[in-house]
Amino acid sequence: MSSSLRRGAVAAAAIAFSIASLASCAAGNNAETHQIRPDNAAATVGDIMVQNATIVTQPDLESTGPAIVAATIFNNGTKDQTLDSVVVDGVDKKAELTAAQGNGPLTIPAGGRLIVGGEDNASAVLPSSRTSVLDGNAQAVTFTFSRTGDVKLDTLVVPAAGYFKKWGPSDMPSAPASNSPSPESSETAGEGSGAPADGAQGEADGAEAGH
């Protein structure tokens, strides 16, 4: 093969590779766009890694109930640490922290993890703040730890629907109770999990019993 033909073949191969690379990138970007879930905020400072940080609001836009901050926190160090505070930019109060067992500090054991948000896990509850925490926003959240100090990252705000329903606030406001609920309806409401469907069913049962 002559040198000119060889040069032409090399050039053609280079062009084909470039086009394939661009097509691959375009396809990759589109694929990622369709697969993005707003639960991927992550940051690492020292021994602490915060992953899947998300602010989850009430599913009803008219609700003034609390929101929560959900995250999984890893401690890659050799000493336990505690999560001392969670602050969301634009919210004038710190999140109320509660351990999974109901009292005591939120501890991230050495070499272990702490899950914040979701049933039977620790919680970080924000006060009623619909005006300062808006669905679709990316708001800075600062996690403060006993040894590492502050870990700050931008966190998306999503409603407690679909994938995020199980991570959302457990203290969902229910419809107003009947003026004269029957004992059966009161007992049913007390045993509910706090989910809107359970509360609504309890009230419906109470209404039927009242009639």
Short mmCIF file of C-alpha atoms in Angstrom, two decimals:
data_model
loop_
_atom_site.label_atom_id
_atom_site.label_comp_id
_atom_site.label_asym_id
_atom_site.label_seq_id
_atom_site.Cartn_x
_atom_site.Cartn_y
_atom_site.Cartn_z
CA MET A 1 0.00 0.00 0.00
CA SER A 2 1.37 3.42 -0.91
CA SER A 3 2.13 5.98 1.76
CA SER A 4 -0.70 8.22 0.56
CA LEU A 5 -3.21 5.38 0.87
CA ARG A 6 -1.93 4.55 4.33
CA ARG A 7 -2.30 8.17 5.41
CA GLY A 8 -5.85 8.23 4.04
CA ALA A 9 -6.77 5.05 5.91
CA VAL A 10 -5.38 6.42 9.18
CA ALA A 11 -7.29 9.67 8.75
CA ALA A 12 -10.52 7.84 8.00
CA ALA A 13 -10.07 5.65 11.06
CA ALA A 14 -9.46 8.70 13.25
CA ILE A 15 -12.60 10.41 11.97
CA ALA A 16 -14.68 7.29 12.54
CA PHE A 17 -13.33 6.97 16.10
CA SER A 18 -14.15 10.63 16.84
CA ILE A 19 -17.71 10.26 15.56
CA ALA A 20 -18.21 7.08 17.57
CA SER A 21 -16.87 8.79 20.70
CA LEU A 22 -19.20 11.75 20.27
CA ALA A 23 -22.17 9.48 19.67
CA SER A 24 -21.26 7.47 22.75
CA CYS A 25 -21.00 10.61 24.88
CA ALA A 26 -24.32 11.90 23.60
CA ALA A 27 -26.03 8.61 24.31
CA GLY A 28 -24.41 8.47 27.72
CA ASN A 29 -25.54 11.96 28.65
CA ASN A 30 -29.09 11.27 27.55
CA ALA A 31 -29.14 7.99 29.44
CA GLU A 32 -27.90 9.67 32.61
CA THR A 33 -30.45 12.45 32.24
CA HIS A 34 -33.29 9.94 32.15
CA GLN A 35 -31.91 7.94 35.07
CA ILE A 36 -31.02 10.79 37.43
CA ARG A 37 -32.72 10.55 40.80
CA PRO A 38 -32.38 13.51 43.19
CA ASP A 39 -30.89 11.35 45.94
CA ASN A 40 -27.24 11.46 44.97
CA ALA A 41 -25.81 14.44 46.87
CA ALA A 42 -22.57 13.26 48.49
CA ALA A 43 -19.52 14.74 50.20
CA THR A 44 -16.50 13.47 52.12
CA VAL A 45 -14.56 15.37 54.78
CA GLY A 46 -11.90 13.53 56.74
CA ASP A 47 -13.28 10.23 58.00
CA ILE A 48 -16.91 11.15 57.34
CA MET A 49 -18.74 10.43 54.10
CA VAL A 50 -22.30 11.72 53.61
CA GLN A 51 -24.21 10.03 50.79
CA ASN A 52 -27.69 10.28 49.27
CA ALA A 53 -28.50 13.47 51.15
CA THR A 54 -32.03 14.65 50.36
CA ILE A 55 -34.60 17.02 51.83
CA VAL A 56 -38.02 15.34 51.70
CA THR A 57 -41.16 17.47 52.07
CA GLN A 58 -44.83 16.69 52.56
CA PRO A 59 -46.42 15.22 49.39
CA ASP A 60 -49.29 17.74 49.58
CA LEU A 61 -48.22 21.20 48.45
CA GLU A 62 -50.85 22.75 50.71
CA SER A 63 -49.49 21.01 53.79
CA THR A 64 -47.58 22.97 56.40
CA GLY A 65 -46.28 19.84 58.12
CA PRO A 66 -42.60 19.15 58.77
CA ALA A 67 -39.95 18.14 56.26
CA ILE A 68 -37.04 15.82 56.92
CA VAL A 69 -33.40 15.49 55.92
CA ALA A 70 -32.44 11.99 54.82
CA ALA A 71 -28.87 10.73 54.36
CA THR A 72 -26.57 7.78 54.88
CA ILE A 73 -23.43 8.67 56.84
CA PHE A 74 -20.29 6.53 56.90
CA ASN A 75 -17.49 6.77 59.45
CA ASN A 76 -14.24 5.48 57.97
CA GLY A 77 -12.24 6.37 61.07
CA THR A 78 -11.18 4.38 64.10
CA LYS A 79 -13.23 6.38 66.63
CA ASP A 80 -16.97 6.83 67.01
CA GLN A 81 -18.48 10.18 66.07
CA THR A 82 -21.83 11.79 66.73
CA LEU A 83 -24.01 13.85 64.43
CA ASP A 84 -24.55 17.00 66.48
CA SER A 85 -26.64 19.19 64.19
CA VAL A 86 -28.20 19.52 60.74
CA VAL A 87 -28.83 23.00 59.36
CA VAL A 88 -30.55 23.85 56.06
CA ASP A 89 -29.74 27.21 54.50
CA GLY A 90 -32.81 29.43 54.52
CA VAL A 91 -34.44 27.65 57.47
CA ASP A 92 -34.14 29.60 60.71
CA LYS A 93 -34.12 26.54 62.99
CA LYS A 94 -31.88 23.50 63.21
CA ALA A 95 -33.36 20.13 62.41
CA GLU A 96 -34.63 18.23 65.44
CA LEU A 97 -32.45 15.13 65.77
CA THR A 98 -33.83 11.91 67.24
CA ALA A 99 -31.99 8.62 67.56
CA ALA A 100 -33.52 5.42 66.20
CA GLN A 101 -34.16 4.18 69.74
CA GLY A 102 -35.85 7.46 70.65
CA ASN A 103 -33.19 9.01 72.90
CA GLY A 104 -29.46 9.52 73.12
CA PRO A 105 -27.01 10.87 70.55
CA LEU A 106 -26.92 10.00 66.86
CA THR A 107 -23.73 7.94 66.80
CA ILE A 108 -21.81 6.85 63.74
CA PRO A 109 -19.67 3.95 64.97
CA ALA A 110 -16.07 3.61 63.83
CA GLY A 111 -16.10 1.71 60.57
CA GLY A 112 -19.89 1.81 60.50
CA ARG A 113 -22.77 3.91 59.25
CA LEU A 114 -25.83 5.86 60.38
CA ILE A 115 -29.03 6.04 58.32
CA VAL A 116 -31.05 9.21 58.82
CA GLY A 117 -34.64 9.14 57.58
CA GLY A 118 -37.05 6.31 56.96
CA GLU A 119 -38.89 3.95 59.27
CA ASP A 120 -37.01 2.70 62.35
CA ASN A 121 -34.01 4.95 61.61
CA ALA A 122 -32.69 8.13 63.19
CA SER A 123 -34.47 11.29 62.07
CA ALA A 124 -33.69 14.93 61.33
CA VAL A 125 -36.97 16.84 61.25
CA LEU A 126 -37.33 20.41 60.00
CA PRO A 127 -40.13 22.65 61.29
CA SER A 128 -42.98 23.71 59.05
CA SER A 129 -41.05 25.59 56.39
CA ARG A 130 -42.90 25.40 53.08
CA THR A 131 -41.84 28.95 52.22
CA SER A 132 -38.12 28.29 52.72
CA VAL A 133 -37.84 24.67 51.52
CA LEU A 134 -39.31 24.36 48.05
CA ASP A 135 -39.59 21.23 45.94
CA GLY A 136 -37.06 21.27 43.12
CA ASN A 137 -34.63 23.55 44.93
CA ALA A 138 -31.02 22.64 45.61
CA GLN A 139 -30.34 23.95 49.11
CA ALA A 140 -27.16 23.77 51.13
CA VAL A 141 -27.27 21.48 54.15
CA THR A 142 -24.58 21.49 56.84
CA PHE A 143 -24.04 18.33 58.89
CA THR A 144 -21.92 18.96 62.00
CA PHE A 145 -20.00 16.06 63.57
CA SER A 146 -18.25 15.74 66.92
CA ARG A 147 -14.75 15.21 65.48
CA THR A 148 -14.87 16.08 61.79
CA GLY A 149 -16.82 19.30 62.19
CA ASP A 150 -18.91 20.64 59.32
CA VAL A 151 -19.73 18.77 56.12
CA LYS A 152 -21.69 20.99 53.73
CA LEU A 153 -23.30 19.96 50.46
CA ASP A 154 -26.05 21.08 48.10
CA THR A 155 -29.09 18.87 48.53
CA LEU A 156 -32.17 18.60 46.34
CA VAL A 157 -35.66 19.06 47.76
CA VAL A 158 -38.25 16.46 46.74
CA PRO A 159 -41.79 15.56 47.89
CA ALA A 160 -42.46 12.32 49.75
CA ALA A 161 -43.85 10.55 46.70
CA GLY A 162 -42.76 7.63 44.54
CA TYR A 163 -39.26 6.46 45.41
CA PHE A 164 -39.03 8.95 48.29
CA LYS A 165 -42.31 8.05 49.98
CA LYS A 166 -40.62 5.63 52.38
CA TRP A 167 -38.08 8.29 53.38
CA GLY A 168 -40.57 11.10 53.91
CA PRO A 169 -41.87 12.66 57.12
CA SER A 170 -43.77 10.16 59.26
CA ASP A 171 -45.76 12.94 60.92
CA MET A 172 -48.10 13.50 58.00
CA PRO A 173 -51.05 15.74 58.89
CA SER A 174 -54.36 13.89 58.64
CA ALA A 175 -57.84 15.20 57.86
CA PRO A 176 -59.75 16.79 60.77
CA ALA A 177 -61.34 14.24 63.09
CA SER A 178 -65.09 13.89 63.50
CA ASN A 179 -66.70 15.99 66.25
CA SER A 180 -67.83 12.83 68.03
CA PRO A 181 -65.54 9.94 67.08
CA SER A 182 -66.54 6.51 68.26
CA PRO A 183 -64.20 4.51 70.54
CA GLU A 184 -63.54 2.20 67.61
CA SER A 185 -62.34 5.02 65.38
CA SER A 186 -60.12 6.43 68.14
CA GLU A 187 -58.53 3.04 68.67
CA THR A 188 -57.96 2.57 64.94
CA ALA A 189 -56.35 5.97 64.57
CA GLY A 190 -54.08 5.31 67.53
CA GLU A 191 -52.81 2.08 66.02
CA GLY A 192 -52.11 3.59 62.60
CA SER A 193 -48.62 4.07 61.24
CA GLY A 194 -49.18 7.78 60.62
CA ALA A 195 -49.48 7.31 56.85
CA PRO A 196 -52.28 9.36 55.28
CA ALA A 197 -54.13 6.25 54.07
CA ASP A 198 -54.24 4.75 57.55
CA GLY A 199 -55.52 7.95 59.12
CA ALA A 200 -58.15 8.43 56.43
CA GLN A 201 -59.39 4.85 56.87
CA GLY A 202 -59.64 5.30 60.64
CA GLU A 203 -61.74 8.43 60.20
CA ALA A 204 -63.97 6.73 57.62
CA ASP A 205 -64.59 3.85 60.03
CA GLY A 206 -65.35 6.33 62.79
CA ALA A 207 -67.84 8.18 60.58
CA GLU A 208 -69.68 4.95 59.74
CA ALA A 209 -69.78 3.92 63.40
CA GLY A 210 -71.12 7.34 64.33
CA HIS A 211 -73.99 6.94 61.90
#
